[in-house]
Amino acid sequence: MAPPRKEPAPEAEHESLSTAKAVAEQEPPLLGLWTMCGLALAMGIVTGAGAVLFRALIGLIHNVLFLGEFSFAYEANLFTPPSPWGIWVIAVPVIGSVLVTFVVNTFAPEAKGHGVPEVMDAIYYKGGVIRPVVAVAKSVASALSIGSGAAVGREGPIIQIGSALGSTLGQLLPMRAAQRIVLVAAGAGAGIAATFNTPIGGVMFAVELLLPEVSVDTFLPVALGTGSATFFGQLFFGPQPAFTVPMDLASLPNEPRSALTLLLYAVLGALTGVAAALFVRGLHWAEDLFNHIPGTYLRHATGMFLVGTLLYLLLVNAGHYFVGGVGYATIQAILADNLTGAGFLLLLFACKLLATSVSLGSGASGGIFSPSLFMGATLGAGFAAAADALLPGLGLSIPAFAMVGMGAMVGGGTGAAMTAVTMIFEMTRDYNIVLPMIIAVAISLGVRRILSLPNIYTIKLRRRGHPIPRALHANLFLVRSARDIMLQDFAILDAATTFASFLQMSESAGGLRHIIVTRDARIIGVLRINTDMRRAVGAAGADVTLGELASSDFTVVREDLAVFDVITRMRRRNTPTVLVIPRAQSSEPNKVLGVITKEHIADSVASSVGLYPG
């Protein structure tokens, strides 16, 4: 006898309403899009102001420690004149290390290192919560590190400062964690944009590395925060790009020999991929090595003594400190075609790699963006100088290869390929750079992933047991309908049916996983059948009925409802099972079409993620 298929009881849908209400009351209400945009706009202005103050603080510390002058004026794109301290300039980074260690140990351990991993950790594991003190501690610690000569960048600190400001705003106002995360990402993008005058690059950085989900609700606040920070930064730093570059930097003639030039850009991409992997691994090898030195003060002072010695040796033998601080003066000299010796450029690459690894590995506070630009510029220019000597007829542009090397090193090391291409384009304002940049960045990223799957940000989090997704997946599964994913191996049985009777029926039907239980032609519950239940109930007795075993914890959806909305309803009503019914009335108006469970959704999501390689 065929079991009856009846309309789910309306009361069954309402049984979990009280639970849904309790769950909803635990979370603050969602803020409107315009409210979020307004908050991001204000936060971007504050971040832009923070970038201005941070750079002024770096200038003050640098001038006091290196030149003995009380001045905020500091142009990072110009070489620092020799210090009046002579050989005692070696002690400047050591003095800075003592002050940095005090700030980090006393106020915020999160301020140590290059900052971005801490922001990612807060987004994925702490609901976007960053302690407000981090913004101040990171500003002071990083300014001390950079100003005293540590081979680190100012972008990572600005990212962490902006993120901390966004998180603080998100904690002061009642909002959900997802919206606080948007403000954190907006603060990070604003920091990048204000520092480099690259608003598009700032948005791309937030999208590629920080936002777990991209939509209008997340993109607009990030874009507005980045734009307002860029405008504020331009008021103080001017509208010019971060570096002055030659006109027609990477112009490729429309002739066959240009193919060989593009091939050389591809080779450069492979070399920077190897260099990026070496940087990723070398930084953490340095951390492990310095961890053997007891005491944070001695550990950091030892590292900075080595950096100070390297700075002094470069000054005595080459005329400048070169690798200290952000290193923009060296990059600018290369782009102005004033540094062209292949051997010396490759030496500077090695020195910067060593100095940055030692600085951060021993405990400095600063970013890896500027060091990546420095290493990419020296490697690219050195490669071009060597290739030009071997193939003089090509007329290779050393500044162009330096710029492409900068993007390839950043893209390969951080994994933010689109950010790297966009930012270098914004820095040069030269469209000719885009084609060779795309080729080099893509190859660099691929080579680095072969040699080191985690990037320079995620490897630090993996070491502490906090893995981060390697990609933002546009989950195609979520736009499918309930009809597309429902299970159909179910039976509708009366509550009086014994479990023993069901077992006999199940064996003859080839096995069933779900039962919809009815009483008086009304659905009263659902039952998930598995091996453990068969054994437990079978051992308890043959007279147990399905009505006694059924759970009333279910909800009902129409067959055309999107899976995203199905999951939302399951979460709000805190129910593990969904019954799918027809969209419209039919000759069997009370028909149940299928069943959806949390376990089935998990399996389907896993299958959809499998569409993406890696």
Coordinates of C-alpha atoms in Angstrom, one line a residue:
M1 CA 0.0 0.0 0.0
A2 CA 1.4 3.3 -1.1
P3 CA 2.1 5.7 1.8
P4 CA 0.1 8.9 1.9
R5 CA 1.9 12.2 0.8
K6 CA 0.2 15.1 2.6
E7 CA 0.7 18.8 3.1
P8 CA 3.2 19.7 5.8
A9 CA 1.4 21.1 8.8
P10 CA 1.5 24.9 9.0
E11 CA 2.3 24.6 12.7
A12 CA 5.5 22.6 11.9
E13 CA 6.9 25.7 10.2
H14 CA 6.0 27.9 13.2
E15 CA 7.4 25.6 15.9
S16 CA 10.9 27.0 15.5
L17 CA 9.9 30.7 15.3
S18 CA 10.7 31.3 18.9
T19 CA 14.1 29.8 18.4
A20 CA 14.6 31.9 15.3
K21 CA 13.6 35.0 17.3
A22 CA 16.1 34.2 20.0
V23 CA 18.9 33.7 17.5
A24 CA 18.1 37.0 15.8
E25 CA 18.0 38.9 19.1
Q26 CA 21.6 37.8 19.9
E27 CA 23.0 39.8 17.0
P28 CA 22.8 43.6 16.4
P29 CA 20.6 44.7 13.5
L30 CA 22.3 45.1 10.1
L31 CA 23.3 48.7 9.4
G32 CA 22.1 50.1 6.1
L33 CA 24.4 50.4 3.1
W34 CA 24.4 54.2 3.3
T35 CA 25.3 54.1 7.0
M36 CA 28.2 51.8 6.2
C37 CA 29.3 54.0 3.4
G38 CA 29.2 57.1 5.7
L39 CA 31.3 55.3 8.3
A40 CA 33.8 54.1 5.7
L41 CA 34.1 57.6 4.3
A42 CA 34.9 59.1 7.8
M43 CA 37.2 56.2 8.6
G44 CA 39.1 56.8 5.3
I45 CA 39.7 60.5 6.3
V46 CA 41.0 59.4 9.7
T47 CA 43.3 56.8 8.1
G48 CA 44.6 59.4 5.6
A49 CA 45.3 61.7 8.5
G50 CA 47.0 58.8 10.3
A51 CA 49.2 58.2 7.3
V52 CA 50.3 61.8 7.3
L53 CA 51.1 61.8 11.0
F54 CA 52.9 58.4 10.7
R55 CA 55.2 59.6 7.9
A56 CA 55.9 62.8 9.9
L57 CA 56.9 60.7 12.9
I58 CA 59.2 58.6 10.8
G59 CA 60.9 61.8 9.5
L60 CA 61.4 63.1 13.0
I61 CA 62.9 59.9 14.4
H62 CA 65.1 59.5 11.3
N63 CA 66.4 63.0 11.5
V64 CA 67.1 62.9 15.2
L65 CA 68.8 59.5 15.2
F66 CA 70.8 59.7 11.9
L67 CA 71.5 63.5 11.6
G68 CA 71.0 64.9 15.1
E69 CA 68.4 67.4 13.8
F70 CA 64.9 68.0 15.1
S71 CA 62.9 68.1 11.9
F72 CA 59.8 66.5 10.5
A73 CA 61.0 67.1 6.9
Y74 CA 62.0 63.8 5.3
E75 CA 61.9 62.8 1.6
A76 CA 62.2 59.1 1.4
N77 CA 63.0 59.2 -2.4
L78 CA 66.3 61.1 -1.7
F79 CA 69.3 59.4 -0.2
T80 CA 70.1 60.2 3.4
P81 CA 73.4 62.1 3.8
P82 CA 76.2 60.5 5.8
S83 CA 75.5 60.6 9.5
P84 CA 77.8 62.8 11.6
W85 CA 78.2 59.9 14.0
G86 CA 80.7 58.1 11.8
I87 CA 81.1 54.5 12.6
W88 CA 78.9 55.0 15.6
V89 CA 75.9 55.1 13.2
I90 CA 76.0 51.3 13.7
A91 CA 74.4 52.0 17.1
V92 CA 71.4 53.9 15.7
P93 CA 69.5 50.7 14.7
V94 CA 70.4 49.2 18.1
I95 CA 69.0 52.1 20.0
G96 CA 65.8 51.9 17.9
S97 CA 65.6 48.2 18.6
V98 CA 65.5 48.8 22.4
L99 CA 62.7 51.3 22.0
V100 CA 60.7 49.1 19.6
T101 CA 60.9 46.2 21.9
F102 CA 59.8 48.2 24.9
V103 CA 56.7 49.5 23.0
V104 CA 55.8 46.0 21.6
N105 CA 56.3 44.2 24.9
T106 CA 54.5 46.8 27.0
F107 CA 51.5 47.8 24.9
A108 CA 50.8 45.5 22.0
P109 CA 52.6 42.3 20.9
E110 CA 50.5 42.4 17.7
A111 CA 52.6 45.4 16.6
K112 CA 55.6 43.2 16.0
G113 CA 56.3 42.1 12.5
H114 CA 54.8 43.2 9.2
G115 CA 51.2 43.7 10.3
V116 CA 49.0 42.2 7.5
P117 CA 48.9 38.7 8.9
E118 CA 47.5 40.1 12.1
V119 CA 44.8 41.9 10.2
M120 CA 43.9 38.7 8.3
D121 CA 43.9 36.8 11.6
A122 CA 41.5 39.3 13.0
I123 CA 39.2 39.0 10.0
Y124 CA 39.0 35.3 9.8
Y125 CA 39.3 34.3 13.4
K126 CA 38.3 37.2 15.6
G127 CA 35.3 38.7 14.0
G128 CA 37.2 41.7 12.9
V129 CA 38.2 42.7 16.4
I130 CA 41.5 44.5 16.7
R131 CA 42.5 46.2 20.0
P132 CA 42.4 50.0 19.7
V133 CA 45.8 50.3 21.3
V134 CA 47.3 48.5 18.3
A135 CA 46.9 51.6 16.1
V136 CA 49.0 53.8 18.4
A137 CA 51.5 51.1 19.3
K138 CA 52.0 50.1 15.7
S139 CA 52.5 53.7 14.7
V140 CA 55.2 54.3 17.3
A141 CA 56.9 51.0 17.0
S142 CA 57.1 51.1 13.2
A143 CA 58.2 54.7 13.1
L144 CA 61.0 53.8 15.5
S145 CA 62.0 50.8 13.3
I146 CA 61.9 52.6 10.0
G147 CA 63.4 55.8 11.3
S148 CA 66.3 54.0 13.0
G149 CA 67.3 52.1 9.8
A150 CA 65.5 48.7 10.0
A151 CA 65.0 47.4 6.4
V152 CA 61.2 47.4 6.5
G153 CA 58.4 49.3 4.9
R154 CA 55.8 51.8 6.0
E155 CA 52.8 50.2 4.1
G156 CA 52.3 47.2 6.4
P157 CA 52.1 49.5 9.4
I158 CA 49.7 51.8 7.7
I159 CA 47.5 48.8 6.7
Q160 CA 47.4 47.6 10.3
I161 CA 46.8 51.2 11.6
G162 CA 43.9 51.7 9.2
S163 CA 42.5 48.3 10.0
A164 CA 42.7 49.0 13.7
L165 CA 40.9 52.3 13.2
G166 CA 38.2 50.6 11.2
S167 CA 37.9 47.8 13.9
T168 CA 37.7 50.4 16.7
L169 CA 34.8 52.2 14.9
G170 CA 33.1 48.8 14.4
Q171 CA 33.4 48.1 18.1
L172 CA 32.2 51.5 19.3
L173 CA 29.0 51.2 17.3
P174 CA 26.7 48.1 17.5
M175 CA 27.1 46.1 14.3
R176 CA 27.5 42.6 13.2
A177 CA 31.0 41.0 12.8
A178 CA 30.6 40.9 9.0
Q179 CA 30.1 44.6 8.8
R180 CA 32.9 45.3 11.2
I181 CA 35.2 43.2 8.9
V182 CA 34.2 45.5 6.0
L183 CA 35.4 48.5 8.0
V184 CA 38.7 46.6 8.8
A185 CA 39.2 45.9 5.1
A186 CA 38.3 49.5 4.1
G187 CA 40.9 50.8 6.6
A188 CA 43.6 48.5 5.1
G189 CA 42.8 49.6 1.6
A190 CA 42.7 53.2 2.7
G191 CA 46.2 52.9 4.2
I192 CA 47.7 51.5 1.0
A193 CA 46.0 54.2 -1.1
A194 CA 47.1 57.1 1.1
T195 CA 50.7 55.9 1.2
F196 CA 51.2 55.1 -2.5
N197 CA 48.5 57.5 -4.0
T198 CA 47.0 54.4 -5.6
P199 CA 43.2 54.3 -4.9
I200 CA 42.5 51.5 -7.3
G201 CA 45.4 49.4 -5.9
G202 CA 44.1 50.0 -2.4
V203 CA 40.6 48.7 -3.3
M204 CA 42.2 45.7 -5.1
F205 CA 44.4 44.9 -2.0
A206 CA 41.3 44.8 0.2
V207 CA 39.4 42.7 -2.3
E208 CA 42.2 40.2 -3.0
L209 CA 43.5 39.6 0.5
L210 CA 41.0 40.7 3.1
L211 CA 37.4 40.6 2.1
P212 CA 35.9 37.1 2.6
E213 CA 33.0 38.1 0.3
V214 CA 32.7 40.7 -2.4
S215 CA 29.4 42.3 -3.2
V216 CA 27.9 45.8 -3.5
D217 CA 27.5 45.9 0.3
T218 CA 31.2 45.3 0.9
F219 CA 32.7 46.9 -2.2
L220 CA 31.1 50.3 -1.9
P221 CA 32.3 51.0 1.7
V222 CA 35.8 49.9 0.8
A223 CA 35.9 52.1 -2.3
L224 CA 34.7 55.1 -0.5
G225 CA 37.1 54.7 2.4
T226 CA 40.0 54.2 0.0
G227 CA 38.9 57.2 -2.1
S228 CA 38.6 59.6 0.9
A229 CA 42.0 58.5 2.2
T230 CA 43.6 59.1 -1.2
F231 CA 42.1 62.6 -1.4
F232 CA 43.3 63.4 2.2
G233 CA 46.8 62.1 1.4
Q234 CA 47.0 64.1 -1.8
L235 CA 46.3 67.3 0.1
F236 CA 49.6 66.8 2.0
F237 CA 51.7 64.7 -0.4
G238 CA 50.5 66.0 -3.7
P239 CA 48.8 64.3 -6.7
Q240 CA 52.1 62.9 -8.2
P241 CA 52.7 59.1 -8.1
A242 CA 55.0 57.5 -5.6
F243 CA 57.9 57.4 -8.0
T244 CA 59.0 59.6 -10.9
V245 CA 59.4 57.5 -14.0
P246 CA 60.5 58.2 -17.6
M247 CA 58.0 58.8 -20.3
D248 CA 57.0 55.8 -22.5
L249 CA 58.6 53.5 -19.9
A250 CA 57.9 50.2 -21.5
S251 CA 57.0 51.0 -25.1
L252 CA 57.3 48.0 -27.3
P253 CA 57.8 48.6 -31.0
N254 CA 55.3 46.8 -33.3
E255 CA 57.8 44.5 -34.8
P256 CA 58.9 40.9 -34.3
R257 CA 61.8 41.6 -32.0
S258 CA 59.3 42.7 -29.4
A259 CA 58.5 39.1 -28.9
L260 CA 62.0 38.5 -27.6
T261 CA 61.6 41.4 -25.2
L262 CA 58.4 39.9 -23.9
L263 CA 60.1 36.6 -23.5
L264 CA 62.8 38.3 -21.4
Y265 CA 60.0 39.8 -19.2
A266 CA 58.7 36.2 -18.8
V267 CA 62.2 35.0 -17.7
L268 CA 62.3 37.9 -15.2
G269 CA 58.9 36.7 -13.9
A270 CA 60.4 33.3 -13.2
L271 CA 63.4 34.7 -11.5
T272 CA 61.3 37.0 -9.2
G273 CA 59.1 33.9 -8.4
V274 CA 62.2 32.1 -7.1
A275 CA 63.2 35.3 -5.3
A276 CA 59.8 35.7 -3.8
A277 CA 59.8 32.1 -2.5
L278 CA 63.3 32.7 -1.0
F279 CA 61.9 35.8 0.7
V280 CA 58.9 33.9 2.1
R281 CA 61.0 31.1 3.5
G282 CA 64.0 33.2 4.4
L283 CA 62.0 35.5 6.6
H284 CA 60.7 32.7 8.7
W285 CA 64.0 30.9 8.8
A286 CA 65.4 34.2 10.3
E287 CA 62.6 34.2 12.9
D288 CA 63.4 30.6 13.9
L289 CA 67.1 31.4 14.1
F290 CA 66.6 34.5 16.3
N291 CA 64.2 32.7 18.5
H292 CA 67.2 30.8 19.8
I293 CA 68.6 34.0 21.3
P294 CA 67.2 34.4 24.9
G295 CA 65.3 37.6 25.7
T296 CA 63.5 39.9 23.3
Y297 CA 65.7 42.9 23.9
L298 CA 69.0 41.0 23.2
R299 CA 67.4 39.2 20.2
H300 CA 66.3 42.4 18.5
A301 CA 69.4 44.3 19.4
T302 CA 71.6 41.6 17.9
G303 CA 69.7 41.7 14.6
M304 CA 69.8 45.4 14.4
F305 CA 73.5 45.5 15.1
L306 CA 74.0 43.3 12.1
V307 CA 71.8 45.7 10.0
G308 CA 73.7 48.7 11.3
T309 CA 77.0 47.1 10.3
L310 CA 75.7 46.4 6.8
L311 CA 74.5 50.0 6.5
Y312 CA 77.9 51.4 7.5
L313 CA 79.8 49.0 5.1
L314 CA 77.6 50.1 2.2
L315 CA 78.2 53.8 3.1
V316 CA 81.9 53.4 3.2
N317 CA 82.3 51.2 0.1
A318 CA 79.4 52.5 -2.1
G319 CA 78.6 56.0 -0.8
H320 CA 75.1 55.5 0.5
Y321 CA 73.2 53.4 3.1
F322 CA 71.0 52.0 0.3
V323 CA 69.1 49.3 2.1
G324 CA 68.1 51.1 5.3
G325 CA 64.5 52.1 5.9
V326 CA 62.0 51.9 3.1
G327 CA 64.7 52.1 0.4
Y328 CA 62.7 54.4 -1.9
A329 CA 65.8 56.5 -2.8
T330 CA 67.5 53.4 -4.3
I331 CA 64.3 52.6 -6.3
Q332 CA 64.1 56.1 -7.6
A333 CA 67.8 56.1 -8.6
I334 CA 67.2 52.9 -10.6
L335 CA 64.1 54.4 -12.3
A336 CA 66.1 57.5 -13.1
D337 CA 68.7 55.2 -14.8
N338 CA 71.4 56.3 -12.3
L339 CA 72.1 52.7 -11.1
T340 CA 72.9 50.4 -14.0
G341 CA 75.7 48.0 -13.0
A342 CA 74.3 44.5 -13.0
G343 CA 76.7 43.1 -10.4
F344 CA 76.1 46.0 -7.9
L345 CA 72.3 45.8 -8.4
L346 CA 72.2 42.1 -7.7
L347 CA 74.4 42.8 -4.6
L348 CA 71.9 45.3 -3.4
F349 CA 69.1 42.7 -3.9
A350 CA 71.0 40.2 -1.7
C351 CA 71.7 42.9 0.9
K352 CA 68.1 44.0 1.1
L353 CA 66.9 40.4 1.4
L354 CA 69.3 39.8 4.2
A355 CA 68.6 43.1 6.0
T356 CA 64.8 42.7 5.8
S357 CA 64.9 39.1 7.0
V358 CA 67.1 40.0 9.9
S359 CA 65.1 43.1 10.8
L360 CA 61.7 41.3 10.9
G361 CA 63.1 38.0 12.1
S362 CA 64.7 39.6 15.1
G363 CA 61.6 41.6 16.1
A364 CA 61.3 44.8 14.1
S365 CA 57.9 46.4 13.3
G366 CA 57.3 47.2 9.7
G367 CA 56.0 46.0 6.3
I368 CA 57.3 43.8 3.5
F369 CA 55.8 45.8 0.7
S370 CA 58.6 48.3 0.3
P371 CA 61.3 45.7 0.7
S372 CA 59.5 43.7 -2.1
L373 CA 59.5 46.8 -4.3
F374 CA 63.2 47.3 -3.6
M375 CA 64.2 43.7 -4.3
G376 CA 62.0 43.6 -7.4
A377 CA 63.6 46.8 -8.8
T378 CA 67.2 45.7 -8.2
L379 CA 66.6 42.2 -9.5
G380 CA 64.7 43.5 -12.6
A381 CA 67.3 46.2 -13.3
G382 CA 70.2 43.9 -12.8
F383 CA 68.6 41.3 -15.1
A384 CA 68.0 43.9 -17.8
A385 CA 71.6 45.3 -17.5
A386 CA 73.0 41.8 -17.9
A387 CA 70.6 40.9 -20.8
D388 CA 71.4 44.2 -22.5
A389 CA 75.1 43.4 -22.4
L390 CA 74.4 40.1 -24.1
L391 CA 71.8 41.3 -26.5
P392 CA 72.7 45.0 -27.2
G393 CA 70.5 45.2 -30.3
L394 CA 67.2 45.0 -28.3
G395 CA 67.6 48.3 -26.6
L396 CA 66.2 47.1 -23.3
S397 CA 64.9 49.7 -20.8
I398 CA 66.5 49.2 -17.4
P399 CA 63.8 51.3 -15.6
A400 CA 61.0 49.4 -17.4
F401 CA 62.4 46.0 -16.2
A402 CA 62.9 47.5 -12.7
M403 CA 59.2 48.4 -12.6
V404 CA 58.1 45.1 -13.9
G405 CA 60.4 43.4 -11.4
M406 CA 58.7 45.5 -8.6
G407 CA 55.3 44.3 -9.5
A408 CA 56.4 40.7 -10.0
M409 CA 58.1 40.6 -6.6
V410 CA 55.0 42.0 -4.9
G411 CA 52.6 39.8 -6.7
G412 CA 54.6 36.7 -6.3
G413 CA 55.4 37.2 -2.6
T414 CA 52.0 38.4 -1.4
G415 CA 49.8 36.4 -3.8
A416 CA 48.0 39.7 -4.7
A417 CA 48.5 39.6 -8.4
M418 CA 45.8 42.0 -9.5
T419 CA 46.9 44.4 -6.8
A420 CA 50.5 44.3 -8.0
V421 CA 49.5 45.0 -11.7
T422 CA 47.1 47.8 -10.7
M423 CA 49.5 49.5 -8.3
I424 CA 52.4 49.6 -10.7
F425 CA 50.2 51.0 -13.4
E426 CA 49.0 53.7 -11.1
M427 CA 52.5 54.5 -10.0
T428 CA 53.8 54.8 -13.6
R429 CA 50.6 56.1 -15.3
D430 CA 52.0 54.3 -18.4
Y431 CA 49.7 51.8 -20.1
N432 CA 52.6 50.3 -21.9
I433 CA 53.7 48.6 -18.7
V434 CA 50.5 46.6 -18.3
L435 CA 51.3 43.8 -20.8
P436 CA 54.8 42.9 -19.6
M437 CA 53.6 43.4 -16.0
I438 CA 50.8 40.8 -16.4
I439 CA 53.1 38.3 -18.0
A440 CA 55.8 38.7 -15.3
V441 CA 53.4 38.8 -12.3
A442 CA 51.5 35.7 -13.5
I443 CA 54.7 33.7 -14.0
S444 CA 56.2 34.9 -10.7
L445 CA 53.1 33.9 -8.8
G446 CA 53.1 30.5 -10.4
V447 CA 56.8 29.8 -9.7
R448 CA 56.4 31.0 -6.1
R449 CA 53.4 28.7 -5.5
I450 CA 55.5 25.7 -6.8
L451 CA 58.3 26.5 -4.5
S452 CA 56.2 27.8 -1.5
L453 CA 52.5 27.3 -1.6
P454 CA 51.7 29.8 1.3
N455 CA 52.5 33.4 0.6
I456 CA 54.4 35.7 2.9
Y457 CA 51.3 36.6 4.8
T458 CA 49.6 33.2 5.1
I459 CA 52.7 31.2 6.0
K460 CA 52.8 33.1 9.4
L461 CA 49.2 32.2 10.1
R462 CA 49.6 28.6 9.1
R463 CA 52.5 28.3 11.6
R464 CA 50.1 29.3 14.4
G465 CA 47.4 27.0 13.2
H466 CA 45.2 29.6 11.5
P467 CA 45.0 28.7 7.8
I468 CA 43.4 31.2 5.4
P469 CA 41.5 30.4 2.2
R470 CA 43.8 30.6 -0.8
A471 CA 41.0 32.2 -2.9
L472 CA 37.7 34.0 -2.9
H473 CA 35.4 31.4 -4.4
A474 CA 32.2 32.6 -6.2
N475 CA 30.2 29.7 -4.9
L476 CA 28.0 28.7 -7.8
F477 CA 26.2 26.2 -5.5
L478 CA 24.5 29.0 -3.7
V479 CA 22.5 30.2 -6.7
R480 CA 21.0 26.9 -7.5
S481 CA 17.4 26.1 -6.4
A482 CA 16.2 23.8 -3.7
R483 CA 14.9 21.4 -6.4
D484 CA 18.4 21.0 -7.9
I485 CA 20.0 19.7 -4.7
M486 CA 17.2 18.0 -2.8
L487 CA 17.4 14.3 -1.9
Q488 CA 14.5 12.0 -3.1
D489 CA 15.2 8.8 -1.3
F490 CA 12.5 9.2 1.3
A491 CA 9.2 7.7 2.3
I492 CA 6.1 9.2 3.9
L493 CA 4.8 6.9 6.6
D494 CA 2.2 7.0 9.4
A495 CA 3.3 7.7 12.9
A496 CA 1.8 4.4 14.1
T497 CA 4.2 2.4 11.8
T498 CA 6.7 0.4 13.8
F499 CA 10.3 0.7 13.2
A500 CA 10.5 -3.1 12.5
S501 CA 7.9 -2.7 9.8
F502 CA 9.9 0.1 8.3
L503 CA 13.1 -2.0 8.2
Q504 CA 11.3 -4.7 6.3
M505 CA 10.0 -2.1 3.8
S506 CA 13.4 -0.5 3.5
E507 CA 15.1 -3.7 2.7
S508 CA 12.6 -4.5 0.0
A509 CA 13.0 -1.0 -1.4
G510 CA 16.8 -1.1 -1.4
G511 CA 17.2 1.2 1.6
L512 CA 16.0 4.6 2.5
R513 CA 17.7 7.5 4.4
H514 CA 14.7 9.7 5.3
I515 CA 11.2 9.2 6.6
I516 CA 8.5 11.9 6.7
V517 CA 6.1 11.0 9.5
T518 CA 2.4 11.8 9.4
R519 CA -0.5 11.6 11.8
D520 CA -4.1 12.2 10.7
A521 CA -2.9 13.3 7.2
R522 CA -0.6 15.9 8.7
I523 CA 3.2 15.9 8.8
I524 CA 4.4 15.8 12.4
G525 CA 8.1 15.2 12.0
V526 CA 11.1 13.8 10.1
L527 CA 13.5 11.0 10.7
R528 CA 17.0 10.5 9.5
I529 CA 17.9 6.8 9.1
N530 CA 21.5 5.7 9.5
T531 CA 23.3 2.5 10.7
D532 CA 23.6 3.6 14.3
M533 CA 19.8 4.2 14.6
R534 CA 19.1 0.9 13.0
R535 CA 21.2 -0.9 15.6
A536 CA 20.1 1.1 18.6
V537 CA 16.3 0.9 17.8
G538 CA 16.5 -2.7 16.7
A539 CA 18.1 -3.6 20.0
A540 CA 15.5 -1.7 22.0
G541 CA 12.6 -3.5 20.6
A542 CA 10.4 -4.0 17.6
D543 CA 7.4 -2.1 19.0
V544 CA 8.9 1.4 18.8
T545 CA 6.9 3.5 16.4
L546 CA 8.1 6.1 14.0
G547 CA 6.0 8.8 15.8
E548 CA 8.1 8.2 18.9
L549 CA 11.3 8.6 17.0
A550 CA 10.4 11.5 14.7
S551 CA 11.8 15.0 15.2
S552 CA 9.6 18.0 14.7
D553 CA 12.7 20.2 14.0
F554 CA 12.2 20.9 10.3
T555 CA 11.1 23.7 8.0
V556 CA 9.4 23.8 4.6
V557 CA 10.5 25.7 1.4
R558 CA 9.2 25.9 -2.1
E559 CA 11.2 24.1 -4.9
D560 CA 12.3 27.3 -6.6
L561 CA 13.9 28.9 -3.5
A562 CA 17.6 29.6 -4.0
V563 CA 20.0 27.6 -1.9
F564 CA 21.4 30.7 -0.3
D565 CA 17.9 31.5 1.0
V566 CA 17.5 27.9 2.1
I567 CA 20.6 28.0 4.2
T568 CA 19.6 31.4 5.6
R569 CA 16.2 30.0 6.7
M570 CA 17.9 26.9 8.2
R571 CA 20.2 29.1 10.3
R572 CA 17.5 31.5 11.4
R573 CA 15.2 28.7 12.5
N574 CA 18.0 26.6 13.8
T575 CA 16.7 23.5 12.0
P576 CA 18.8 20.7 10.4
T577 CA 16.2 19.5 7.9
V578 CA 14.2 21.1 5.1
L579 CA 11.2 19.6 3.2
V580 CA 10.8 20.8 -0.4
I581 CA 7.3 21.2 -1.8
P582 CA 6.0 22.3 -5.3
R583 CA 6.1 25.9 -6.3
A584 CA 2.4 25.8 -7.4
Q585 CA -0.6 23.7 -6.7
S586 CA -0.9 20.5 -8.8
S587 CA -3.1 17.4 -9.0
E588 CA -1.3 16.4 -5.8
P589 CA -1.3 19.7 -3.9
N590 CA 0.1 18.1 -0.7
K591 CA 3.1 16.5 -2.4
V592 CA 6.6 16.6 -0.9
L593 CA 9.3 16.6 -3.5
G594 CA 12.4 16.0 -1.5
V595 CA 14.5 16.6 1.6
I596 CA 17.6 18.8 2.2
T597 CA 19.8 18.3 5.3
K598 CA 22.8 20.2 6.7
E599 CA 25.0 17.3 5.9
H600 CA 23.8 17.3 2.2
I601 CA 24.5 21.0 1.9
A602 CA 28.0 20.5 3.3
D603 CA 28.7 17.8 0.7
S604 CA 27.3 20.0 -2.1
V605 CA 29.4 23.0 -1.1
A606 CA 32.5 20.8 -1.0
S607 CA 31.7 19.6 -4.5
S608 CA 31.2 23.1 -5.8
V609 CA 34.5 24.3 -4.3
G610 CA 36.1 21.4 -6.2
L611 CA 35.3 23.2 -9.4
Y612 CA 38.3 25.5 -8.7
P613 CA 41.8 24.1 -9.0
G614 CA 44.1 24.5 -6.0

